[in-house]
Amino acid sequence: YMAPEQVRGKPADARSDIFAFGAILYEMLSGKRAFHGDSAADTMMAILREDPPDLSVTNQNVSPGLERILRHCLEKNPEQRFQSARDLAFDVEALSGLSAPTTRVAAIPRARPNRVLLAAAAILLAALAAAVSYFVGRRAGTQVAKPSRTFQPLSFAQEAIFNARFAPDGKTLVYSAARKGNTPEIISVRPDFPGGKPAGLAGVQLLSVSSRGELAVLTRVRYVGHSFFEGTLGRMPLEGGAPREVLAGVREADWSPDGNDLAIIRDVNGKDRLEFPVGKVLAEAGGYLSNPRFSRDGKRVAFFEHPTKYDDRGLVAVVDLAGKKTVLSEGWWGEEGLAWSADGTEVLFSAGNAYNNFKVYSVTLDGRRRIAAESAGGLTILDVAPDGRWIASRDDFFREMLVQAPGETAERDLAWLDLSAARSLSFDGKMLLFSEESGSVGVNYAVCLRGTDGSPVVRLGEGEAQDLSRDGKWALAVVPTTPQQLVLYPTGAGEPRRLERGGVLGYDSARFFPDGKRVLACGHEAGRAVRCYQQSVEGGLPRPVTPDGATQGEVSPDGRTVVAMTTGGLRVYPMDGGSSTAVPGTSVDEHLMGWDSDGTVLVIRSSEIPATVERVDVRTGKREVVRKVGAPDPTGVLNVREVVLSEDGRAHAYTFRRMISHLFLVEGAK
């Protein structure tokens, strides 16, 4: 029952246990050992070089689906096996129609072997119970009922999957994915022919497939967040060929049912717009919009609306072609994936209070909602065919938060749960303020403090952490209620303070002034784009300090100027109201980290893997590379977030997000 890597004396992990599980299951189903020799040495050679005989030789009642699962467990190369017991449990459940009680185990990085083994043991027991029930039922002559819903795997590599659509023939599926980092490519696959066929175009993101077999794609892409990019809208034949570029600055799009035109989503002067046709605004938001999908009769577009860029909490809405918007469902912690039902009467969407338990919901146009499907590890719906088949993915999301403490030479992962994000370091680098966005802490996240020596986490309150005061006594946070609330939490004894929000509905960033007496908060009011405000921590309404379209605001060390990101790059705004100036050579592709002590600013292209931190002179645009940060293993890594440095430069922290996806054809869902 040893895995090949164990026979060779190499390190073992959870995938070695999956191989052993496969060997045991084979013996249960066939009555014979999977690998056997006259001596221990001969058995080990069989493990390394031979495949066990087909099960049809010894047990003709075994289904092809179960044998496929078994063969996947017994791959010689660990990279080609199921990568986690959770993956295995999902396939067994889909085959048997059984629901294991452990299917809500969270995604767990391999770097934490104790948690991996516990989860693997629990799920393997559940999967083994399902297999035993199946086998015993066959041997006893009972009829095993065919499950009403089936999941057929379409992808097998470790990759991040961003989008998928049915082609007009109903047999071909097209999807976009990245195996290393966040550079997407388009792949076509047929359920009757395992293994995808890449289109040979790197850096092209799939948006939609028309009824005429034409793809809407993005070229020159820049990863933005979650499963979407920004780039130049293009059109290309399904059969292949170079895209014909149409419009720059687009994020998402969907074909009208006749295949003649596209509804698009793009940012215009800091406000998100849903347009159809291009130029006619059907809906707009100060946060962001996503997942546009035309109804089958072409009379409406369904979409998600999110109050904060780029936080995927929000609501589901439809808008008709005259611009009348109807909210169908709201208040979701997160939502990803949207499609219309086969008969066009319902909107299907994936949402939940944690990524690992996303369900597919169905909502009618008058707001009646039901659960359409749920499964192990969460499910994201991507498309629905006219005959009712779905394309869905199971996506494992998690973040790693790497910290290098003062005086140390190595980084270590200080993430608390699965969605930690570094926000600010104390002056001496000994304390880290971070957000924990896991659904396990509640729908409004948690503001947390932790020593960079790895000491226990202190939970300060709900919200998304923003900044730590220079004296370390206060943490600034945004609580993502509706409307959102700006809050100060004491890091020691004391009571939280709520700051007046005036007309601000949502915030995308907030920072302390150096004196700790004021905060700079960037947010949007009703009907306006994001801009930055200053506000006293002692009370009073926020006062605008920048025009609309300025975001990611950071206060200079002397407190006299603010640098913020605009659609044209970084601009510097004097606090006394004088003229603003552009920072030469900067662009919207960069993320502003903050000011350095010498009056320069630090920027990072967070969508690059690894990401480069640069110091930029705000007057001349002159650049200097400070450091590169990134994950040792780039598989599924989408971006590097929130790189923070201590003021004395002796400590740093950063976060990167990883997504591993598996694509399925779902039949029998309703």
XYZ file of C-alpha atoms in Angstrom:
670
model
C 0.000 0.000 0.000
C 3.037 2.314 -0.142
C 2.997 5.091 -2.704
C 5.790 5.218 -5.311
C 7.401 8.228 -3.669
C 7.574 6.326 -0.362
C 9.163 3.332 -2.081
C 11.814 5.707 -3.470
C 12.429 7.188 -0.024
C 11.106 10.617 -0.979
C 8.897 12.830 1.265
C 5.284 11.741 1.635
C 2.226 13.949 1.995
C -1.580 13.681 1.851
C -1.373 12.445 -1.755
C 0.542 9.370 -0.527
C -2.433 8.538 1.690
C -4.712 8.916 -1.325
C -2.612 6.329 -3.194
C -2.960 3.935 -0.229
C -6.703 4.567 -0.161
C -6.854 3.667 -3.858
C -4.951 0.432 -3.275
C -7.330 -0.569 -0.463
C -10.405 0.331 -2.505
C -9.090 -1.709 -5.453
C -8.681 -4.727 -3.171
C -12.227 -4.283 -1.809
C -13.737 -4.155 -5.267
C -11.668 -6.888 -6.919
C -10.823 -9.249 -4.091
C -7.140 -9.042 -5.116
C -4.189 -6.880 -4.143
C -3.541 -3.984 -6.498
C 0.226 -4.633 -6.363
C 1.699 -8.003 -5.466
C 4.969 -9.879 -5.898
C 6.681 -12.987 -4.607
C 8.813 -10.883 -2.301
C 8.714 -7.419 -0.728
C 11.171 -6.210 -3.367
C 8.967 -7.565 -6.171
C 5.910 -5.829 -4.665
C 7.778 -2.527 -4.517
C 8.839 -2.901 -8.149
C 5.176 -3.500 -9.071
C 4.178 -0.305 -7.273
C 6.785 1.629 -9.243
C 6.231 0.124 -12.699
C 2.908 -1.708 -13.046
C -0.758 -0.790 -13.165
C -3.310 -3.159 -11.619
C -5.601 -5.098 -14.034
C -8.897 -3.525 -15.083
C -11.639 -4.127 -12.541
C -13.907 -5.471 -15.289
C -11.763 -8.643 -15.193
C -12.819 -9.457 -11.611
C -15.991 -7.427 -11.031
C -18.142 -6.529 -14.019
C -20.596 -4.601 -11.829
C -18.137 -1.792 -11.085
C -19.161 1.407 -12.852
C -16.716 3.157 -15.216
C -17.014 6.274 -13.055
C -15.813 4.477 -9.942
C -12.949 2.875 -11.846
C -11.920 6.304 -13.171
C -11.789 7.633 -9.599
C -9.749 4.614 -8.537
C -7.217 5.020 -11.382
C -6.841 8.705 -10.508
C -5.935 7.701 -6.922
C -3.277 5.270 -8.188
C -1.356 7.612 -10.505
C 2.389 7.023 -10.142
C 3.140 10.755 -10.198
C 1.700 12.562 -7.127
C 1.006 15.650 -9.256
C -1.419 13.612 -11.376
C -3.396 12.182 -8.428
C -6.208 13.864 -6.534
C -4.413 16.691 -4.780
C -6.479 16.528 -1.604
C -8.911 14.219 0.116
C -11.478 16.937 -0.456
C -11.124 16.552 -4.228
C -11.576 12.805 -3.834
C -14.623 13.218 -1.588
C -16.232 15.511 -4.131
C -15.898 12.978 -6.949
C -17.127 10.089 -4.786
C -20.123 12.135 -3.659
C -20.943 13.158 -7.217
C -20.804 9.515 -8.315
C -22.764 7.993 -5.466
C -25.290 10.728 -4.729
C -24.282 10.513 -1.036
C -23.447 13.562 1.065
C -20.560 13.107 3.446
C -20.905 14.933 6.780
C -17.394 16.343 6.418
C -17.837 18.148 3.105
C -17.488 21.599 4.678
C -13.859 21.203 5.695
C -12.041 24.382 4.681
C -9.304 24.503 2.042
C -5.992 23.844 3.776
C -2.523 24.726 2.456
C -0.022 21.874 2.383
C 2.263 23.858 4.654
C 0.076 22.872 7.628
C 0.389 19.054 7.644
C -1.386 18.448 10.952
C -4.603 20.064 9.667
C -4.232 18.334 6.298
C -3.987 14.896 7.853
C -6.977 15.474 10.135
C -9.128 16.654 7.236
C -7.844 13.883 4.983
C -8.619 11.217 7.559
C -12.169 12.472 8.086
C -12.980 12.766 4.411
C -11.331 9.466 3.487
C -13.531 7.730 6.040
C -16.634 9.328 4.520
C -15.517 8.448 0.995
C -14.668 4.901 2.068
C -18.125 4.519 3.627
C -19.710 5.614 0.343
C -17.583 3.114 -1.608
C -18.383 0.290 0.833
C -22.116 1.008 0.546
C -21.824 0.940 -3.221
C -19.842 -2.323 -3.261
C -21.978 -4.129 -0.686
C -25.134 -3.141 -2.531
C -23.738 -4.626 -5.730
C -22.595 -7.867 -4.076
C -25.971 -8.278 -2.323
C -27.804 -8.016 -5.628
C -29.636 -4.792 -4.687
C -30.205 -2.068 -7.253
C -28.285 1.137 -6.573
C -30.384 4.156 -7.525
C -28.977 6.415 -10.186
C -28.249 9.826 -8.666
C -30.519 12.628 -9.824
C -27.563 15.003 -10.210
C -24.179 14.028 -11.616
C -20.843 15.835 -11.823
C -18.484 14.933 -14.665
C -14.930 16.297 -14.251
C -13.706 18.365 -17.196
C -10.354 19.625 -15.905
C -7.576 17.709 -14.177
C -4.618 20.077 -13.777
C -3.920 22.263 -10.773
C -5.045 25.625 -12.134
C -7.144 28.708 -11.474
C -10.262 28.750 -13.687
C -11.777 32.160 -14.397
C -14.680 31.590 -16.777
C -16.354 28.881 -18.876
C -19.110 28.769 -21.515
C -20.950 26.259 -23.701
C -20.323 26.550 -27.454
C -23.385 26.663 -29.756
C -23.079 22.943 -30.586
C -23.768 22.119 -26.924
C -20.893 19.617 -26.897
C -17.825 21.830 -26.832
C -16.989 23.845 -23.724
C -14.598 26.789 -23.683
C -12.881 28.033 -20.552
C -10.010 30.287 -19.476
C -7.483 29.298 -16.835
C -3.955 29.885 -15.539
C -1.720 27.145 -14.189
C 1.136 29.311 -12.961
C 0.437 32.856 -11.819
C -2.432 34.868 -13.291
C -1.815 34.860 -17.061
C -4.954 33.288 -18.584
C -5.235 31.169 -21.697
C -8.296 29.853 -23.514
C -8.908 26.087 -23.597
C -11.616 24.061 -25.312
C -12.767 20.648 -24.096
C -15.405 18.027 -24.875
C -16.925 15.795 -22.168
C -16.369 12.723 -24.332
C -12.663 13.519 -24.826
C -10.753 14.165 -21.568
C -8.024 16.765 -21.620
C -8.327 20.314 -22.895
C -6.995 21.826 -26.095
C -5.321 25.233 -25.583
C -5.965 27.892 -28.203
C -2.295 28.887 -28.100
C -2.929 32.493 -27.047
C -1.368 33.431 -23.701
C -2.770 36.444 -21.886
C -6.265 36.194 -23.402
C -9.300 36.003 -21.106
C -12.636 34.479 -22.153
C -15.701 36.660 -21.572
C -18.555 35.125 -23.576
C -19.449 32.846 -26.508
C -22.109 34.028 -28.956
C -24.918 32.016 -30.532
C -22.922 32.345 -33.767
C -19.791 30.769 -32.345
C -17.824 33.977 -31.843
C -15.810 34.583 -28.697
C -15.703 37.859 -26.790
C -12.279 38.039 -25.131
C -9.920 40.426 -23.400
C -6.409 41.003 -24.692
C -3.570 42.969 -23.024
C -5.030 41.816 -19.733
C -4.283 43.043 -16.238
C -5.540 40.921 -13.347
C -7.889 42.958 -11.159
C -9.359 40.582 -8.591
C -11.389 37.432 -7.972
C -11.951 35.951 -11.460
C -11.843 39.052 -13.639
C -9.343 41.136 -15.579
C -9.217 44.486 -17.344
C -8.013 44.795 -20.915
C -8.981 45.411 -24.507
C -12.234 43.858 -25.700
C -11.723 41.643 -28.748
C -13.679 39.268 -30.974
C -12.350 35.998 -32.348
C -13.739 32.848 -34.021
C -14.334 29.797 -31.865
C -12.187 27.784 -34.286
C -9.147 29.931 -33.461
C -7.184 32.818 -34.866
C -6.003 36.176 -33.554
C -8.566 38.392 -31.785
C -9.772 41.575 -33.481
C -9.493 44.306 -30.858
C -12.550 46.550 -30.403
C -12.481 48.660 -27.210
C -9.890 49.332 -24.483
C -10.574 49.553 -20.755
C -13.208 46.789 -20.558
C -13.524 44.357 -17.662
C -16.449 42.049 -18.532
C -18.908 41.526 -21.393
C -21.741 39.259 -22.562
C -23.242 38.678 -26.002
C -26.866 39.520 -26.741
C -28.866 36.378 -27.654
C -28.730 37.159 -31.394
C -24.928 37.423 -31.266
C -24.899 40.914 -32.775
C -23.777 43.098 -29.874
C -22.223 43.068 -26.420
C -23.178 44.405 -23.018
C -19.993 45.578 -21.272
C -18.783 46.614 -17.826
C -16.063 49.215 -17.508
C -14.814 51.932 -15.151
C -15.378 55.473 -16.446
C -13.875 58.264 -14.339
C -14.040 56.197 -11.174
C -17.610 54.927 -11.614
C -18.478 51.433 -12.767
C -20.887 51.230 -15.702
C -22.964 48.498 -17.312
C -23.548 49.574 -20.916
C -25.669 48.222 -23.762
C -25.033 49.020 -26.463
C -21.601 50.495 -25.783
C -22.094 54.076 -24.596
C -25.641 53.643 -23.273
C -25.524 53.315 -19.474
C -28.007 50.819 -18.015
C -26.583 50.808 -14.466
C -23.688 52.363 -12.581
C -22.144 52.139 -9.123
C -19.534 53.781 -6.912
C -18.322 50.316 -5.898
C -18.195 47.886 -8.810
C -20.398 45.738 -11.055
C -19.680 42.214 -12.294
C -20.956 39.101 -14.091
C -23.280 40.616 -16.714
C -25.559 37.995 -18.311
C -28.232 38.612 -20.946
C -31.619 36.974 -20.430
C -32.561 34.411 -23.073
C -35.191 36.741 -24.560
C -32.702 39.639 -24.708
C -34.915 41.970 -22.644
C -32.806 42.142 -19.452
C -29.281 41.896 -18.147
C -28.619 40.245 -14.775
C -25.523 41.288 -12.798
C -23.920 41.599 -9.373
C -23.535 44.973 -7.655
C -20.847 45.320 -4.968
C -20.556 48.351 -2.640
C -16.740 48.255 -2.364
C -13.979 47.783 -4.955
C -13.063 44.866 -5.160
C -14.874 43.116 -2.355
C -17.343 40.588 -3.762
C -20.071 41.022 -1.122
C -23.208 42.527 -2.587
C -26.532 41.964 -4.325
C -28.097 40.357 -7.398
C -30.046 42.590 -9.770
C -31.540 42.740 -13.253
C -31.940 45.807 -15.438
C -34.098 46.153 -18.538
C -32.907 47.887 -21.696
C -34.576 51.132 -20.602
C -32.441 51.209 -17.441
C -35.048 50.069 -14.867
C -33.180 48.123 -12.174
C -34.732 45.498 -9.901
C -32.873 44.036 -6.916
C -33.595 40.304 -6.637
C -31.471 39.252 -3.642
C -29.062 41.135 -1.367
C -26.902 40.997 1.739
C -24.445 38.319 0.567
C -20.985 37.894 2.156
C -19.662 36.918 -1.277
C -21.053 36.136 -4.708
C -19.304 34.690 -7.768
C -20.837 33.138 -10.899
C -24.200 33.953 -12.496
C -26.335 32.521 -15.314
C -29.961 32.337 -16.467
C -31.952 29.120 -16.080
C -32.687 27.023 -19.165
C -36.260 28.351 -19.406
C -35.186 31.939 -18.729
C -37.493 32.444 -15.745
C -34.846 32.414 -12.995
C -31.384 33.803 -12.320
C -28.914 31.238 -10.930
C -26.038 32.553 -8.848
C -23.404 31.263 -6.430
C -23.145 32.879 -3.012
C -22.697 32.142 0.665
C -21.021 33.200 3.891
C -17.708 31.474 3.058
C -16.148 30.327 -0.218
C -15.974 26.730 0.903
C -19.745 26.539 1.355
C -20.993 28.510 -1.651
C -24.349 27.181 -2.830
C -26.046 27.751 -6.168
C -29.228 29.724 -5.580
C -32.098 30.343 -7.961
C -34.171 33.531 -7.756
C -37.242 34.487 -9.793
C -37.811 37.980 -11.143
C -40.226 38.654 -8.274
C -37.569 37.711 -5.688
C -38.557 34.144 -4.705
C -35.346 32.302 -3.877
C -34.431 28.638 -3.448
C -31.297 26.493 -3.211
C -30.664 24.972 -6.641
C -27.565 22.931 -5.726
C -24.963 22.441 -3.030
C -21.966 20.183 -2.825
C -18.661 19.501 -1.132
C -16.382 22.502 -0.920
C -18.722 24.995 -2.561
C -19.880 25.374 -6.143
C -19.622 28.277 -8.611
C -22.046 28.236 -11.533
C -20.573 29.525 -14.803
C -23.067 28.709 -17.578
C -26.349 26.911 -18.306
C -27.143 25.240 -21.644
C -30.630 25.393 -23.217
C -31.111 21.707 -22.311
C -30.467 22.452 -18.610
C -26.876 21.209 -18.225
C -24.562 23.379 -16.169
C -20.890 24.235 -16.219
C -19.714 24.726 -12.642
C -16.414 24.908 -10.823
C -15.294 24.101 -7.333
C -12.783 26.751 -6.289
C -10.492 26.482 -3.282
C -9.500 29.986 -2.143
C -7.004 30.842 0.544
C -4.387 33.432 1.371
C -0.958 33.143 2.849
C 0.296 36.078 4.934
C 4.087 36.087 5.030
C 5.872 38.146 7.666
C 9.521 38.866 8.326
C 9.947 40.158 11.881
C 12.677 42.571 13.012
C 16.035 40.865 13.308
C 14.908 37.759 11.416
C 16.161 36.680 7.997
C 13.338 34.342 7.001
C 9.644 34.893 6.324
C 6.919 32.794 7.921
C 3.213 32.429 7.338
C 1.234 34.109 10.123
C -2.201 33.771 8.509
C -4.893 33.043 11.079
C -7.702 31.355 9.098
C -8.034 31.043 5.311
C -8.461 34.712 4.262
C -6.022 36.808 6.307
C -4.699 40.050 4.771
C -1.872 42.211 6.150
C -2.761 45.911 6.579
C -0.251 47.756 8.759
C 2.861 47.240 10.887
C 3.734 49.124 14.046
C 6.640 51.571 13.963
C 9.037 48.973 15.395
C 7.634 46.122 13.276
C 6.656 44.025 16.297
C 2.889 44.180 15.829
C 0.862 43.423 12.677
C -2.666 44.693 12.038
C -4.564 42.447 9.640
C -8.044 41.591 8.393
C -9.530 38.128 8.594
C -12.218 37.825 5.928
C -13.055 34.154 6.438
C -16.769 33.511 6.683
C -16.005 31.630 9.894
C -15.577 34.940 11.774
C -18.906 36.407 10.592
C -20.215 38.211 7.561
C -18.541 41.528 8.495
C -14.976 40.140 8.821
C -12.655 40.683 11.785
C -10.010 43.274 12.693
C -7.046 41.466 14.255
C -3.717 42.201 15.886
C -0.824 39.772 16.140
C 2.788 39.938 17.188
C 5.221 39.326 14.346
C 6.888 36.774 16.622
C 3.858 34.542 16.014
C 2.094 35.235 19.321
C -1.670 34.559 19.576
C -4.185 36.591 17.590
C -6.090 39.390 19.352
C -9.488 40.055 17.759
C -10.350 43.760 18.132
C -13.806 43.781 16.537
C -15.685 43.358 13.283
C -14.689 45.066 10.059
C -11.876 45.320 7.543
C -8.643 46.630 9.063
C -7.164 49.754 7.446
C -4.353 51.318 9.488
C -2.547 51.374 12.820
C -1.861 54.745 14.477
C 1.790 55.735 14.787
C 1.695 55.326 18.567
C 0.109 51.883 18.157
C -2.893 52.716 20.362
C -5.664 52.739 17.733
C -6.688 50.598 14.789
C -8.752 52.145 11.997
C -11.311 49.911 10.297
C -14.287 49.890 7.937
C -17.303 47.815 8.981
C -18.964 46.636 5.722
C -22.581 47.128 6.777
C -25.038 48.990 4.534
C -24.122 51.830 4.622
C -20.550 51.210 5.739
C -19.127 52.575 8.970
C -15.682 53.960 9.846
C -14.568 52.768 13.311
C -11.601 53.267 15.649
C -10.694 50.275 17.858
C -8.358 50.667 20.858
C -5.517 48.148 20.778
C -5.572 48.082 24.586
C -8.238 48.947 27.141
C -10.935 51.334 25.961
C -14.112 51.668 23.927
C -14.448 51.774 20.114
C -15.372 55.062 18.428
C -17.643 55.431 15.407
C -16.805 58.333 13.115
C -19.563 60.306 11.439
C -19.927 59.288 7.814
C -22.030 62.169 6.450
C -23.253 61.073 3.035
C -20.531 58.471 2.439
C -22.073 55.089 1.593
C -18.966 52.960 1.137
C -15.205 53.215 1.691
C -12.322 51.707 -0.251
C -9.460 52.876 1.997
C -8.750 54.814 5.195
C -5.472 55.988 6.752
C -4.315 57.976 9.770
C -2.610 61.343 9.410
C 0.889 61.267 10.998
C -0.346 63.165 14.080
C -3.084 60.575 14.703
C -5.700 63.333 15.129
C -7.268 63.003 11.680
C -8.000 60.282 9.167
C -8.028 60.307 5.394
C -10.878 58.167 4.071
C -11.655 57.509 0.406
C -15.235 56.579 -0.408
C -18.289 57.417 -2.479
C -21.581 59.176 -1.902
C -24.808 58.470 -3.772
C -24.385 59.246 -7.468
C -20.679 60.110 -7.148
C -17.383 58.393 -7.855
C -14.863 57.717 -5.092
C -12.994 60.696 -3.662
C -10.933 61.314 -0.509
C -12.068 63.092 2.669
C -10.340 64.259 5.848
C -12.002 63.913 9.226
C -11.133 64.536 12.877
C -11.009 61.480 15.144
C -12.729 63.609 17.830
C -15.857 64.100 15.713
C -17.291 66.129 12.875
C -18.334 65.400 9.321
C -15.892 64.324 6.587
C -14.624 67.125 4.323
C -13.573 66.424 0.683
C -9.900 67.034 -0.113
C -9.776 65.627 -3.670
C -12.101 65.705 -6.669
C -14.097 62.669 -7.784
C -12.067 59.806 -9.204
C -9.304 59.756 -6.559
C -8.805 56.570 -4.573
C -6.183 54.729 -2.447
C -5.301 58.012 -0.735
C -2.131 58.242 1.371
C -1.004 61.185 3.560
C 2.577 62.475 3.248
C 4.896 62.238 6.302
C 4.514 65.987 6.941
C 0.716 65.831 6.610
C 0.626 68.565 3.957
C -0.202 66.564 0.828
C -2.178 63.533 -0.256
C -1.211 61.186 -3.076
C -4.036 59.196 -4.659
C -4.654 56.951 -7.649
C -6.706 58.277 -10.575
C -7.538 56.862 -13.994
C -4.444 58.651 -15.314
C -2.065 57.420 -12.612
C -0.963 58.966 -9.309
C -1.667 62.611 -8.460
C -0.526 64.721 -5.514
C -3.120 67.013 -3.869
C -2.076 69.806 -1.453
C -4.131 69.858 1.748
C -4.454 73.654 1.482
C -6.466 73.303 -1.727
C -3.830 74.266 -4.305
C -3.428 72.699 -7.748
C -2.740 69.003 -7.995
C 0.193 67.546 -9.947
C 0.624 64.233 -11.730
C 3.373 61.816 -10.687
C 5.248 61.159 -13.956
C 5.302 57.637 -15.333
C 2.656 56.115 -13.043
C -0.461 54.289 -14.212
C -3.666 52.718 -12.941
C -1.952 49.308 -13.236
C -0.039 50.059 -10.033
C -1.157 49.802 -6.434
C -0.140 52.599 -4.079
C 1.469 51.297 -0.886
C 2.143 54.654 0.789
C 4.793 57.290 1.388
C 8.351 56.483 2.344
C 10.069 58.508 5.069
C 12.107 60.479 2.490
C 9.028 61.893 0.695
C 8.958 59.362 -2.146
C 6.067 56.934 -2.614
C 6.099 53.149 -2.791
C 4.139 51.380 -5.519
C 3.656 47.785 -6.574
C 2.206 46.057 -9.599
C 0.284 43.556 -7.504
C -0.932 41.601 -10.524
C 2.643 40.619 -11.465
C 3.951 37.351 -10.041
C 6.390 37.902 -8.366
C 5.562 41.551 -7.676
C 8.138 44.333 -7.655
C 8.046 47.074 -5.010
C 9.440 50.359 -6.347
C 10.216 53.739 -4.813
C 9.000 56.636 -7.013
C 9.992 60.309 -6.795
C 6.692 62.247 -6.952
C 8.299 65.179 -8.768
C 10.473 63.474 -11.367
C 9.004 59.977 -11.611
C 12.438 58.455 -11.073
C 12.176 54.845 -9.872
C 14.219 52.539 -7.697
C 13.505 48.838 -7.073
C 13.109 48.132 -3.355
C 12.364 44.391 -3.333
C 10.513 41.574 -5.050
C 7.840 39.593 -3.235
C 5.924 36.490 -4.245
C 4.971 32.917 -3.485
C 7.655 30.206 -3.665
C 5.154 28.073 -5.622
C 3.212 30.143 -8.203
C 0.535 27.489 -8.863
C -2.838 29.211 -8.612
C -1.336 32.430 -7.208
C -3.383 35.337 -8.550
C -1.891 38.430 -6.955
C 0.237 39.876 -4.189
C -1.757 42.090 -1.861
C -1.099 44.607 0.881
C 2.667 44.728 1.039
C 3.394 46.678 4.231
C 6.696 47.848 5.700
C 7.499 49.020 9.204
C 8.502 52.652 9.414
C 12.029 51.745 10.491
C 12.302 49.310 7.557
C 13.238 46.315 9.721
C 10.070 44.297 9.128
C 7.679 43.615 6.276
C 4.523 41.638 5.586
C 2.519 40.770 2.493
C -0.348 38.583 1.394
C -0.911 36.531 -1.711
C -4.096 34.872 -2.853
C -4.230 31.369 -4.279
C -7.113 29.678 -6.127
C -7.199 26.052 -7.280
C -10.217 25.144 -9.429
C -11.850 22.046 -10.871
C -14.381 22.262 -13.700
C -17.467 20.035 -13.925
C -20.324 19.307 -16.293
C -23.428 19.061 -14.118
C -26.453 17.103 -15.293
C -29.790 16.692 -13.565
C -29.715 19.999 -11.650
C -32.939 21.974 -11.477
